[in-house]
Short mmCIF file of C-alpha atoms and ligand atoms in Angstrom, two decimals:
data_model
loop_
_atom_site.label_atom_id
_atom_site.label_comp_id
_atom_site.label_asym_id
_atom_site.label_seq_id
_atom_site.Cartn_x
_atom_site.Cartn_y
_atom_site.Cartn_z
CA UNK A 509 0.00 0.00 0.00
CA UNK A 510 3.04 2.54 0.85
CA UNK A 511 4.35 1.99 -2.67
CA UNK A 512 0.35 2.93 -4.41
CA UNK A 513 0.24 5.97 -2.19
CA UNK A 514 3.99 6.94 -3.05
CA UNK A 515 3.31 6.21 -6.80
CA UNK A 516 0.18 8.71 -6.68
CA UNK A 517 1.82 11.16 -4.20
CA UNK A 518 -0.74 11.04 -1.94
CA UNK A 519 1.62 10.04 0.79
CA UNK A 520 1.03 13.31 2.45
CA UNK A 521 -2.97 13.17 2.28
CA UNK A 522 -2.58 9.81 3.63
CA UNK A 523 -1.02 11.23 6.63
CA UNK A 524 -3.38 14.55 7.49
CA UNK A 525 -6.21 11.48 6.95
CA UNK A 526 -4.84 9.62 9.82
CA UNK A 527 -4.08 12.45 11.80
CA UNK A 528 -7.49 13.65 10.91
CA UNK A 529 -6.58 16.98 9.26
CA UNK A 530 -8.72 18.55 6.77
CA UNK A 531 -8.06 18.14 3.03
CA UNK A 532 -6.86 21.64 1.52
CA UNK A 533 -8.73 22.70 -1.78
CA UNK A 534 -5.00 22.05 -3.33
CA UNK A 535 -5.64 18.30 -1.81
CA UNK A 536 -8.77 17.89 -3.11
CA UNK A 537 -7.33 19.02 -7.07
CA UNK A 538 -4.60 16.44 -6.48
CA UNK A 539 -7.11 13.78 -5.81
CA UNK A 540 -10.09 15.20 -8.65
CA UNK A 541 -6.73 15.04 -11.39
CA UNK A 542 -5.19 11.81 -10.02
CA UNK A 543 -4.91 8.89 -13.02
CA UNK A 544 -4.51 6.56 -9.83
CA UNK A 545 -8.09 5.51 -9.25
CA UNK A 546 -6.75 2.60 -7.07
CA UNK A 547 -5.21 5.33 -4.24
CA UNK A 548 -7.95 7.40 -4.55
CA UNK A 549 -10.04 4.35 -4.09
CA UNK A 550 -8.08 3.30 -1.11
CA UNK A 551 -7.83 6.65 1.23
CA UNK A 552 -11.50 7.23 0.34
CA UNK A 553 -12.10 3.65 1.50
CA UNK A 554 -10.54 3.96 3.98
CA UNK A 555 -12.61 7.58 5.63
CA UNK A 556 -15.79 5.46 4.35
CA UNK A 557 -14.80 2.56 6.54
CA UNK A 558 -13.69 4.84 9.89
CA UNK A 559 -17.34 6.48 9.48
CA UNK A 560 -19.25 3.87 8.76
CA UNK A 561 -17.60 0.55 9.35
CA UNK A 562 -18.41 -2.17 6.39
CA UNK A 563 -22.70 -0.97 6.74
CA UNK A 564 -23.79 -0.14 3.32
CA UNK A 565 -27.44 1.53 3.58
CA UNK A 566 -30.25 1.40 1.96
CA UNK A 567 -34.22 2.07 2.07
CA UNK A 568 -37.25 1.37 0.77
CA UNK A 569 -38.72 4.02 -0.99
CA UNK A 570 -41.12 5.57 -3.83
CA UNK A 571 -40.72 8.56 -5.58
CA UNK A 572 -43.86 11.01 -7.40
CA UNK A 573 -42.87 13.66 -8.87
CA UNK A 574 -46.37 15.67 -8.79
CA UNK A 575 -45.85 17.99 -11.86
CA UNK A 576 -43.28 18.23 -14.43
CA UNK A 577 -44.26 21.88 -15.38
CA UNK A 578 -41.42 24.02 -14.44
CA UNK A 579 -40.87 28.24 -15.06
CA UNK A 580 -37.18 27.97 -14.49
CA UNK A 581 -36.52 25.23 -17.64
CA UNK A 582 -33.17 24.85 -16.57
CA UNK A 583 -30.68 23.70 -19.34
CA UNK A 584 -29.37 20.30 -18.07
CA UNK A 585 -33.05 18.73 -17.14
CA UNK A 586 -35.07 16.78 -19.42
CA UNK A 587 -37.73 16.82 -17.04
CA UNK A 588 -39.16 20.09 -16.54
CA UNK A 589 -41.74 21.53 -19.02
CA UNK A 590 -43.20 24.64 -20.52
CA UNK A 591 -47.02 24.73 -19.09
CA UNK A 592 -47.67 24.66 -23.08
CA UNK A 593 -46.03 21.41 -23.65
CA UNK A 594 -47.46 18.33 -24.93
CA UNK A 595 -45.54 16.62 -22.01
CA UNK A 596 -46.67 18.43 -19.53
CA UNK A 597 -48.53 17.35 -17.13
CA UNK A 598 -49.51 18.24 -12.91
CA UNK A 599 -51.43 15.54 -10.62
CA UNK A 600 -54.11 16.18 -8.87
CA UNK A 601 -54.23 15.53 -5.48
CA UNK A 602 -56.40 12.34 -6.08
CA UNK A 603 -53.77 11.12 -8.31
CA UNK A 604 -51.42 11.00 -5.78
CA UNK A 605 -53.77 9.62 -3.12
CA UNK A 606 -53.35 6.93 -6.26
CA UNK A 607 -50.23 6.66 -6.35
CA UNK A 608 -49.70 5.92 -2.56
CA UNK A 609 -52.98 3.08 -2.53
CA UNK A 610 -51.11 1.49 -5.24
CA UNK A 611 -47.91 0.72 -2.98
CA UNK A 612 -49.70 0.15 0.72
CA UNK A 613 -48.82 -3.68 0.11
CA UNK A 614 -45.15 -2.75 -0.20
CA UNK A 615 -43.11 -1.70 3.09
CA UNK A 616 -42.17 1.79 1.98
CA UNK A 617 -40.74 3.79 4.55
CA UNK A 618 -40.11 6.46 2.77
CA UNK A 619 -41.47 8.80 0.28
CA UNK A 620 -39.04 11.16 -1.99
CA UNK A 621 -41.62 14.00 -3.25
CA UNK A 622 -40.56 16.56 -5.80
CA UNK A 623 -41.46 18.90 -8.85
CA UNK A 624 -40.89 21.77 -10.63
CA UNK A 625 -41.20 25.28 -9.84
CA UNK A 626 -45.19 25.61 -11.18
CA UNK A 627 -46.53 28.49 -12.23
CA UNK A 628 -49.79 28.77 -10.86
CA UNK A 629 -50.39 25.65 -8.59
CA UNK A 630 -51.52 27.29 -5.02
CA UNK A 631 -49.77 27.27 -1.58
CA UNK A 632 -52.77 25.09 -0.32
CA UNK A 633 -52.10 21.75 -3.16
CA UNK A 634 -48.42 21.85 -1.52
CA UNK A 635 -50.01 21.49 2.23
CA UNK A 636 -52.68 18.70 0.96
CA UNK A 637 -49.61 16.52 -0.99
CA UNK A 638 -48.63 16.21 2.37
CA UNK A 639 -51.57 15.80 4.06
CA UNK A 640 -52.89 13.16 1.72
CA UNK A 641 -49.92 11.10 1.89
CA UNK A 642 -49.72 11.32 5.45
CA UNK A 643 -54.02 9.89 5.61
CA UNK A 644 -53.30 7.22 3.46
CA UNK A 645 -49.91 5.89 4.95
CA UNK A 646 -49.20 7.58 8.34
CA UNK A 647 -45.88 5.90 9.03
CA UNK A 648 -43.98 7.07 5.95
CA UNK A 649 -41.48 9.57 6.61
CA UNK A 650 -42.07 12.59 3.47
CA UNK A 651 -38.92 13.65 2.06
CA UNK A 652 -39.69 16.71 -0.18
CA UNK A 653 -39.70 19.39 -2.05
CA UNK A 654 -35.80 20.86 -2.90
CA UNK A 655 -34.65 24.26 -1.23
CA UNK A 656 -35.53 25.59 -4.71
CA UNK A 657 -39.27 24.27 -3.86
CA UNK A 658 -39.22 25.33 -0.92
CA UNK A 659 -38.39 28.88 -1.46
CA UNK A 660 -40.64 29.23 -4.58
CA UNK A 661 -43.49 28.14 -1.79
CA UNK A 662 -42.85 31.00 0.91
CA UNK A 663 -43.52 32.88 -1.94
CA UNK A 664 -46.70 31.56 -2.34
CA UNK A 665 -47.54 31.43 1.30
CA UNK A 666 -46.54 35.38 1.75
CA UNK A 667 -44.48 34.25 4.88
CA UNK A 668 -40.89 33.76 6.14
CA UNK A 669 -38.96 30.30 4.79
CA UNK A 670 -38.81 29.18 8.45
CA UNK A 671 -42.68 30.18 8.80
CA UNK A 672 -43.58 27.98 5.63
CA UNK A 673 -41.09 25.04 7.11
CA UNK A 674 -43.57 24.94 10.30
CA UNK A 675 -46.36 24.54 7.91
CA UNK A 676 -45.23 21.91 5.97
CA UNK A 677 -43.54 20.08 8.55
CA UNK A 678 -47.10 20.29 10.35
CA UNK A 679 -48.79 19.26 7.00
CA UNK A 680 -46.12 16.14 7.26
CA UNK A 681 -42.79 17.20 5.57
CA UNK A 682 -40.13 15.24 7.48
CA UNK A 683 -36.86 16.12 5.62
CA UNK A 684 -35.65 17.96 2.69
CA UNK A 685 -33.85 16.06 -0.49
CA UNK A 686 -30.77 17.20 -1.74
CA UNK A 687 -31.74 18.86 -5.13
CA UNK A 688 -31.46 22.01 -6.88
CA UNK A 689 -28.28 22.65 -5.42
CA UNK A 690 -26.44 21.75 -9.28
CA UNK A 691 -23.06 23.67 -8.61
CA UNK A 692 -23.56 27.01 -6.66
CA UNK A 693 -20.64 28.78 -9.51
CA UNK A 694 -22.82 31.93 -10.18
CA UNK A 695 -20.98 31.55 -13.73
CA UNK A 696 -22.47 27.75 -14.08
CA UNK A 697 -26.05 29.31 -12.94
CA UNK A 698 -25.98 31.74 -15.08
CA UNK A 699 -24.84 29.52 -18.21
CA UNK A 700 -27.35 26.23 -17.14
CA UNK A 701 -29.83 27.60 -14.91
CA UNK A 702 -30.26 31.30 -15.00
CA UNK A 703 -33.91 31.49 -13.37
CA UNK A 704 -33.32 29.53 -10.68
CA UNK A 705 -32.40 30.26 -6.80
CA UNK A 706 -28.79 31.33 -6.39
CA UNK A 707 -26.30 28.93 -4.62
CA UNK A 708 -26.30 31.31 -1.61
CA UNK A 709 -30.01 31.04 -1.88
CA UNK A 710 -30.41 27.43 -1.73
CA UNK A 711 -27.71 27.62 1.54
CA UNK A 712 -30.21 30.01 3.23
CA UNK A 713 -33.05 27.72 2.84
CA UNK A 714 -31.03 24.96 4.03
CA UNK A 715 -29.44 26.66 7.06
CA UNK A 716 -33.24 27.53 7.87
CA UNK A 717 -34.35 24.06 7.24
CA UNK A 718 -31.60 23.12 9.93
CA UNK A 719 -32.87 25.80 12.28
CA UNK A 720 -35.99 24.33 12.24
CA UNK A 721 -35.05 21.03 12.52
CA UNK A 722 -35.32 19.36 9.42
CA UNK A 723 -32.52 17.14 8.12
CA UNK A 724 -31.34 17.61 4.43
CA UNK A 725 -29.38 16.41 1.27
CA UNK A 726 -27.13 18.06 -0.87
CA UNK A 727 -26.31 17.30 -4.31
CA UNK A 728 -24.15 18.31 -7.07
CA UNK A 729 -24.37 17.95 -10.72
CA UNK A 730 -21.19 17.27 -12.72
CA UNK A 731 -20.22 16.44 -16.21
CA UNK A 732 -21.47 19.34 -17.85
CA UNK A 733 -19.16 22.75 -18.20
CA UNK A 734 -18.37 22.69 -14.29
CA UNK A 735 -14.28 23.13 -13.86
CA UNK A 736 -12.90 20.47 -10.75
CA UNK A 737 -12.14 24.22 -8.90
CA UNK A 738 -15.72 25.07 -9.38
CA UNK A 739 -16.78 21.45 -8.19
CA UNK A 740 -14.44 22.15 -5.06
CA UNK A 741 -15.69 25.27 -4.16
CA UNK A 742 -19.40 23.48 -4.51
CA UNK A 743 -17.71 20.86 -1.64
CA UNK A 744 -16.39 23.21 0.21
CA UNK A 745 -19.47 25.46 0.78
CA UNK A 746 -21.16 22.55 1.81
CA UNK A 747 -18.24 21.18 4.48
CA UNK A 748 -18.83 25.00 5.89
CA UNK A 749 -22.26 24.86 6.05
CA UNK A 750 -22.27 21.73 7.54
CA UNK A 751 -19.33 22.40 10.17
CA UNK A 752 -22.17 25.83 10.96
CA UNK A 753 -25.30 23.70 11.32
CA UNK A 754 -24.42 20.08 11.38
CA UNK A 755 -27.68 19.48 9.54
CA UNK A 756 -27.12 17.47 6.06
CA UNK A 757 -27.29 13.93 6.33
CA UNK A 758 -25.98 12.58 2.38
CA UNK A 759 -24.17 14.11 -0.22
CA UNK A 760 -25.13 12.88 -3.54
CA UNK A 761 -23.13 13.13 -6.65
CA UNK A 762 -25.51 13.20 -9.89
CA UNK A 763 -23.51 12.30 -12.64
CA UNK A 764 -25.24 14.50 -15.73
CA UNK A 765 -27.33 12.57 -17.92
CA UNK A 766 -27.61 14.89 -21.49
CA UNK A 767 -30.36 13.54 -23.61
CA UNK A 768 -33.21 15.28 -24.25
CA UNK A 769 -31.65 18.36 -22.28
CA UNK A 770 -30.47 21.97 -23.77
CA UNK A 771 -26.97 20.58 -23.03
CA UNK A 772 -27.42 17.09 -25.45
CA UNK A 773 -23.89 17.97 -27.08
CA UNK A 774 -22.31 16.81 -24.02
CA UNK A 775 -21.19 13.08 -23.55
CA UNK A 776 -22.61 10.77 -20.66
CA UNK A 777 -19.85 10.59 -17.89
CA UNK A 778 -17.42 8.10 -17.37
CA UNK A 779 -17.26 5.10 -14.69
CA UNK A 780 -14.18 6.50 -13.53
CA UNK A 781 -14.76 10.03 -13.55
CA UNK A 782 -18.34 9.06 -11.32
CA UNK A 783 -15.81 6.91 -9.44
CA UNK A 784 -13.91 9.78 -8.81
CA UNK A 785 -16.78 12.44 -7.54
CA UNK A 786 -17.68 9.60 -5.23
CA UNK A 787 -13.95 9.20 -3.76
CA UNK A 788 -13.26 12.56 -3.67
CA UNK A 789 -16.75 13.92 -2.17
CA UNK A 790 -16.25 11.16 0.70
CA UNK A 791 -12.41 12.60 1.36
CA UNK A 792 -13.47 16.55 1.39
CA UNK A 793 -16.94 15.96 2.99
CA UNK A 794 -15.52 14.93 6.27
CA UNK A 795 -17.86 16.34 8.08
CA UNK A 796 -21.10 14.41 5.98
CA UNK A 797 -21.91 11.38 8.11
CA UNK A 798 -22.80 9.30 4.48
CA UNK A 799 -22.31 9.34 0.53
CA UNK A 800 -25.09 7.74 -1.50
CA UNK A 801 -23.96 6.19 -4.78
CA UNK A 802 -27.38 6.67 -6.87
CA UNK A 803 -27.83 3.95 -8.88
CA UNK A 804 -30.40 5.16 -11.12
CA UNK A 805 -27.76 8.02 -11.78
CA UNK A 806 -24.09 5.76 -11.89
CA UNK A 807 -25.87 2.80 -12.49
CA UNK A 808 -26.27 -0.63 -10.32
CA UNK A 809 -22.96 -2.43 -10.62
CA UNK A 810 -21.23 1.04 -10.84
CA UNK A 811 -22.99 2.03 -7.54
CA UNK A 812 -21.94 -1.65 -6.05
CA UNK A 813 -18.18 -0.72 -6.85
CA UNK A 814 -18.96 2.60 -5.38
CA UNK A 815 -19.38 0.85 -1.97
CA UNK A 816 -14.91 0.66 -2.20
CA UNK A 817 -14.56 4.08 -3.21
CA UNK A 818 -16.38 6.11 -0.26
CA UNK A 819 -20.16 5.83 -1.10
CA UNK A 820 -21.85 4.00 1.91
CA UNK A 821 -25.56 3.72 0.94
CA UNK A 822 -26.90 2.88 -2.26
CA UNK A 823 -30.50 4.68 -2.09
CA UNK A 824 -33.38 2.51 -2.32
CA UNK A 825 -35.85 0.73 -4.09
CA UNK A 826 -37.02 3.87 -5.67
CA UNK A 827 -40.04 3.05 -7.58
CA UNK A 828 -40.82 4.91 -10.63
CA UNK A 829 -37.89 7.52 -11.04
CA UNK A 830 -39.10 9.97 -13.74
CA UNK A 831 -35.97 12.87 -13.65
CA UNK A 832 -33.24 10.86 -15.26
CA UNK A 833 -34.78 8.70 -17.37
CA UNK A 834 -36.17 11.26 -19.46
CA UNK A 835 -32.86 12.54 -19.86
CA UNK A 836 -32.21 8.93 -21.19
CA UNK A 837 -31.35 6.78 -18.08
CA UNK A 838 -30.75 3.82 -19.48
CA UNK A 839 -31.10 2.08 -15.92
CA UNK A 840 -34.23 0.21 -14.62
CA UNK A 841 -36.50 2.63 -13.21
CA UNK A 842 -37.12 0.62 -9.68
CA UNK A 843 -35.12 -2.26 -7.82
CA UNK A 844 -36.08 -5.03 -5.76
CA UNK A 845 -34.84 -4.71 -2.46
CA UNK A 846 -33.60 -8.70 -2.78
CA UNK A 847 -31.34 -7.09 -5.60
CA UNK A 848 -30.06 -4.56 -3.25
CA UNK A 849 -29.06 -6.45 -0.80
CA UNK A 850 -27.58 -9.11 -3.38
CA UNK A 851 -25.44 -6.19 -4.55
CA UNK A 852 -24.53 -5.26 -1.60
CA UNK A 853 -23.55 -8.91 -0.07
CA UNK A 854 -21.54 -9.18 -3.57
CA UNK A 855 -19.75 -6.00 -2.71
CA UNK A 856 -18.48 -7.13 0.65
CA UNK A 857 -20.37 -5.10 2.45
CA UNK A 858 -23.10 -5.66 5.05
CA UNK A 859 -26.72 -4.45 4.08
CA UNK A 860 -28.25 -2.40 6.84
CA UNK A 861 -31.62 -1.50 5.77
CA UNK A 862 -32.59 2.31 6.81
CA UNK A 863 -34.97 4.31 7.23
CA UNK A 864 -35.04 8.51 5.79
CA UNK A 865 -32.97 9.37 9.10
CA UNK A 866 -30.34 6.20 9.23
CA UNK A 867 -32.02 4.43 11.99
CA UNK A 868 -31.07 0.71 11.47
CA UNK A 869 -34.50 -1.05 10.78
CA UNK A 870 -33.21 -4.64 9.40
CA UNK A 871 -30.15 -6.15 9.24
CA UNK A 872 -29.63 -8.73 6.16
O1 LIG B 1231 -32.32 18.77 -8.72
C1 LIG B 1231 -31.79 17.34 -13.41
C2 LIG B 1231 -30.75 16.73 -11.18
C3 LIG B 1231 -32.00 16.47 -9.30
C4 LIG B 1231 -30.59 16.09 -14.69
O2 LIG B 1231 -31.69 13.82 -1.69
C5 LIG B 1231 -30.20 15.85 -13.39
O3 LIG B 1231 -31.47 11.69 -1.45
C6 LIG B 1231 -28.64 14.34 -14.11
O4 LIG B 1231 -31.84 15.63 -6.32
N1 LIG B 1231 -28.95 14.56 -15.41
C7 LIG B 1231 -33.15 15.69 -8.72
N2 LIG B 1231 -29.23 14.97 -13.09
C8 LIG B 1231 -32.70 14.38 -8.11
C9 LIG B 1231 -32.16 14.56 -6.73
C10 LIG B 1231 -32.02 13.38 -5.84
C11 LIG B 1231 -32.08 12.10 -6.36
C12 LIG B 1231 -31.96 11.04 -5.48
C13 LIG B 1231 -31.81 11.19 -4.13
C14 LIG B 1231 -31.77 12.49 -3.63
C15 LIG B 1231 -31.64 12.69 -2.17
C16 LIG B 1231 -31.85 13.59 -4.48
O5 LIG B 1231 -31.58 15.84 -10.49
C17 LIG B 1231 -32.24 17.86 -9.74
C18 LIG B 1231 -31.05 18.11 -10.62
O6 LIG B 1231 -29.95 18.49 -9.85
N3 LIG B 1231 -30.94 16.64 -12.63
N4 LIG B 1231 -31.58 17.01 -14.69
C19 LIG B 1231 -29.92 15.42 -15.74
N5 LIG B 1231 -30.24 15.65 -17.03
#
């Protein structure tokens, strides 16, 4: 191992990781630019196994995405719609009481809830997604709506973020998913996603979603235009916030998927390159109790491999993801949990399954 780490020059990173120093921005370049996946792999490996032993997570869940229309149309997403559209279309709240009858046979624990930024849905359809979910299966935890979401609905409601977070969270909300954050570069927002909340905006929602209480995600989009200082700066906004409120819970890579999108020219990442934002995400983010590899985003024998490199949860069952497969996911769009915990076994590791918050619920 001494000569992999001396071949990458990473013998000095190896050190401030067992002395527990924090990784410098210049570390984090070294590691992002490294052609040595197999030392990358190792050190993040090895913060993945201090933090969380050999547990890899994962939970059952279901995703609804209640409307596709969107006013920000952000470049990058395939999803979100013109009102106008063909493809556009908005449940109603009886479609979603649906959706949740359809699943009360399945032991879903969880349910990941978001949409786009609508133009003209009322503050009151937010409060009753929440509420019907919560009548038809009172047990689920809701995970919902992004910062982005959540700011577009204090609008609505005429009243403070943390005011509208006591509303929803009395409506149901549990926690907040890690979306919309893309990468908070005001020159990448301004080039992919021009209408939509600032970087420092989505950190003010999220430092008031702490406040209040709430756990939350983050994400990060990469693959597009992003340079590895601009996807540093993204990590290291996030270790500060985090070090402030203590608050986030996963950090999600989201490998950029470019069909369909106003960004198609670009090429679909690389296993090494999502390798990479896995390693070096666990490595800077030492202050994020877990990494999730997404599977529907990297893939599911990717995301198995990704259980070496740093990632410690695999997400879930996930039942009908919309997002990335209509910017041409090519992976299945729900797994059994038998094949989640078959990947996991394969990888090593031992399956712990979760639930929203990381409470151990069954052991496999
Ligand atoms: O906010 C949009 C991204 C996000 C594309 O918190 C795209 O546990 C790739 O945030 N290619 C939604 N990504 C998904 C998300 C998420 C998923 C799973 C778990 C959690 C969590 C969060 O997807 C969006 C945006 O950043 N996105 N378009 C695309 N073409």
């Amino acid at each position: 191992m001494e000569t992999l780490l001396k071949d990458a020059g990473f013998e000095d990173i190896h050190t401030k990781l067992k002395t527990g120093e924090r990784l410098t921005l210049d570390d984090g370049r070294r590691l992002y630019t490294t052609s040595n996946i197999i030392a990358l792999g190792y050190l993040a490996n090895m913060v993945r196994e201090r933090i969380n032993g050999n547990q890899a997570f994962f939970i059952y869940n279901q995703h609804i995405n209640y409307s596709n229309i969107c006013t920000n149309l952000c470049k990058f997403c395939a999803f979100g719609k013109d009102k106008d559209s063909d493809l556009a279309y908005e449940m109603d709240i009886d479609q979603v009481r649906r959706k949740v009858r359809e699943r009360l046979d399945e032991p879903i624990t969880e349910i990941h809830m978001v949409g786009g930024i609508h133009p003209d849905l009322p503050y009151s359809y937010y409060l009753d997604l929440l509420r019907v979910i919560k009548e038809e299966r009172p047990d689920v935890h809701i995970q919902a709506f992004t910062c982005v979401e959540i700011h577009h609905l204090a609008g609505l409601a005429g009243k403070s973020v943390g005011d509208t977070l006591e509303e929803l969270k009395d409506a149901g909300l549990g926690s907040l998913p890690g979306g919309g954050a893309e990468v908070f570069s005001p020159r990448i927002r301004r080039i992919t996603c021009e209408k939509k909340l600032s970087g420092e905006g989505w950190i003010e929602v999220t430092r008031t979603a702490h406040r209040h209480g709430l756990r939350t995600n983050a994400t990060m989009l990469y693959g597009h235009i992003e340079t590895i200082d601009e996807r540093l700066e993204h990590l290291e906004i996030l270790r500060r916030t985090q070090d402030e409120t203590g608050g986030f819970l996963a950090f999600i890579p989201l490998a950029f998927h470019p069909q369909n999108t106003g960004m198609s020219e670009h090429s679909r990442t690389t296993g090494v390159e999502d390798l990479k934002n896995i390693a070096v995400a666990r490595l800077m983010l030492d202050n994020f109790p877990h990494i999730k590899a997404y599977w529907v985003m990297i893939g599911p024998k990717l995301a198995q491999v990704a259980l070496s490199f740093g990632a410690d949860d695999m997400d879930g069952t996930v039942k009908e993801e919309v997002i990335t497969h209509m910017a041409g996911a090519d992976t299945e769009q729900a797994l059994g949990h038998k094949t989640l915990i078959r990947l996991i076994r394969e990888a090593g590791r031992d399956p712990v399954e979760r639930d929203t918050l990381y409470t151990t619920l069954k052991t496999y």
